[in-house]
C-alpha cells in the first residue's frame, strides 16, 4: 500500500495518539544530579559560568540534596573541592576529607538518596592532573594504588556507588579488587569508560577548580575523533568488572552512546556535561531559544540514542517540568 491510502500523519493527529506511539520517555528514574561540595562553612555560591548551579559547604549541601529528594530525584554524584591540595591529592583518601565528611552527613540526614562519588584526583592535586605525576604526564600504575585507597575510604564513609573518571588503564579491575578485599563486594562501579578530552568541560573546571596547571589531558582522555577506540575502552571495562559504563560528554557523542549500547548488555550512563549546560542556559537567557523545550529534546535524544540514565545539571529543572506536566 502507498499514498494516498498510507498516511503516517494519522498517528500525529493529537496528543493522545502521539503519546501512545511515543518510543522514548524521560522520567525522574533516569536522572542523576551532580553536586559540588567545597571547604568552609555556611557557603552557597553560584558558579559564574553555570547559572543555577551552586557550590556548597558541607553544612549547606544537605539543603540541596533534600530539595532534590523532594523533587523525586533518586541519585546524586558528588564532586569535592578540598581546602588543601597537594602533589598526590591525599584528601581523596582521608577519612576527614571533603567527600568523606559529606557522605557521612548526607547518609545521616538524607538516607533515601543514592550517593555516587566521582573518583578522581584533579580537584585535589596542586597540578590539577588526574593522578600522580611522572615528569610531565600522569603515571598509570602509581595512580591505581591511590585510587584503591580513595574508593575504600568512600565506601567506608557511605558511598553507594563509585564512579572512576580518570581514564587510567586497569582502573576498574584495581578498584573492584580493592573494594572486594575491603569487604565492599556490593558497591557497584560506574566507569567513565569512554571519556573524551573535551572542551565542553570548561565550566566544570571553573566550578571544581580542577584545570590542569600545565598541558592538557590528552594523554589519558580520548581523542574526540575516535569511535572504535571508545568501544575498545568500554569492552575492557566490562571485562574488568564495571557494573555501568558511561559516555562523556553526551550531546556531541550520541553516536558513541548508540554504539556502546549495541556493544554491551550493561546499563549505559550519559554525562550531559557542564559546557552543554552553559550553552543552553546562555542562549535561553538571551531569549534565543526556548530553554525548557531544548533541554527536554536534548535529554530525550540521549535516551533515544541508548542512555539508561543521565547525569545532568538540569536534573532539578527537569524534575520540576515533570511535576508541572510541562513536557511531552
Ligand atoms: C574529573 C571530571 C571532570 C568532569 C567530571 N569529572 C573534568 C575533567 O575531566 O576535566 C567534567 C564534568 C563536566 O564538564 O560537567 N574529575
PDB file of C-alpha atoms in Angstrom, residues 8-26 296 325 327-328:
ATOM      1  CA  UNK A   8       1.843   8.466   8.552  1.00  0.00           C
ATOM      2  CA  UNK A   9       0.327  11.740   9.752  1.00  0.00           C
ATOM      3  CA  UNK A  10      -2.721   9.823  11.074  1.00  0.00           C
ATOM      4  CA  UNK A  11      -0.601   8.886  14.064  1.00  0.00           C
ATOM      5  CA  UNK A  12       0.272  12.515  14.792  1.00  0.00           C
ATOM      6  CA  UNK A  13      -3.225  13.968  14.836  1.00  0.00           C
ATOM      7  CA  UNK A  14      -3.456  14.753  18.524  1.00  0.00           C
ATOM      8  CA  UNK A  15      -1.512  14.335  21.755  1.00  0.00           C
ATOM      9  CA  UNK A  16      -3.430  11.215  22.811  1.00  0.00           C
ATOM     10  CA  UNK A  17      -2.264   9.224  19.822  1.00  0.00           C
ATOM     11  CA  UNK A  18       1.172  10.852  19.817  1.00  0.00           C
ATOM     12  CA  UNK A  19       1.752   9.753  23.385  1.00  0.00           C
ATOM     13  CA  UNK A  20       0.538   6.210  22.605  1.00  0.00           C
ATOM     14  CA  UNK A  21       3.116   5.754  19.868  1.00  0.00           C
ATOM     15  CA  UNK A  22       5.960   7.626  21.615  1.00  0.00           C
ATOM     16  CA  UNK A  23       9.046   5.392  21.619  1.00  0.00           C
ATOM     17  CA  UNK A  24      11.226   7.109  24.205  1.00  0.00           C
ATOM     18  CA  UNK A  25      10.423   8.531  27.594  1.00  0.00           C
ATOM     19  CA  UNK A  26      12.307  10.602  30.114  1.00  0.00           C
ATOM     20  CA  UNK A 296      13.799  18.157  27.054  1.00  0.00           C
ATOM     21  CA  UNK A 325       3.346  18.389  33.408  1.00  0.00           C
ATOM     22  CA  UNK A 327       6.559  18.105  28.920  1.00  0.00           C
ATOM     23  CA  UNK A 328       5.940  15.614  26.161  1.00  0.00           C
TER      24      UNK A 328
END
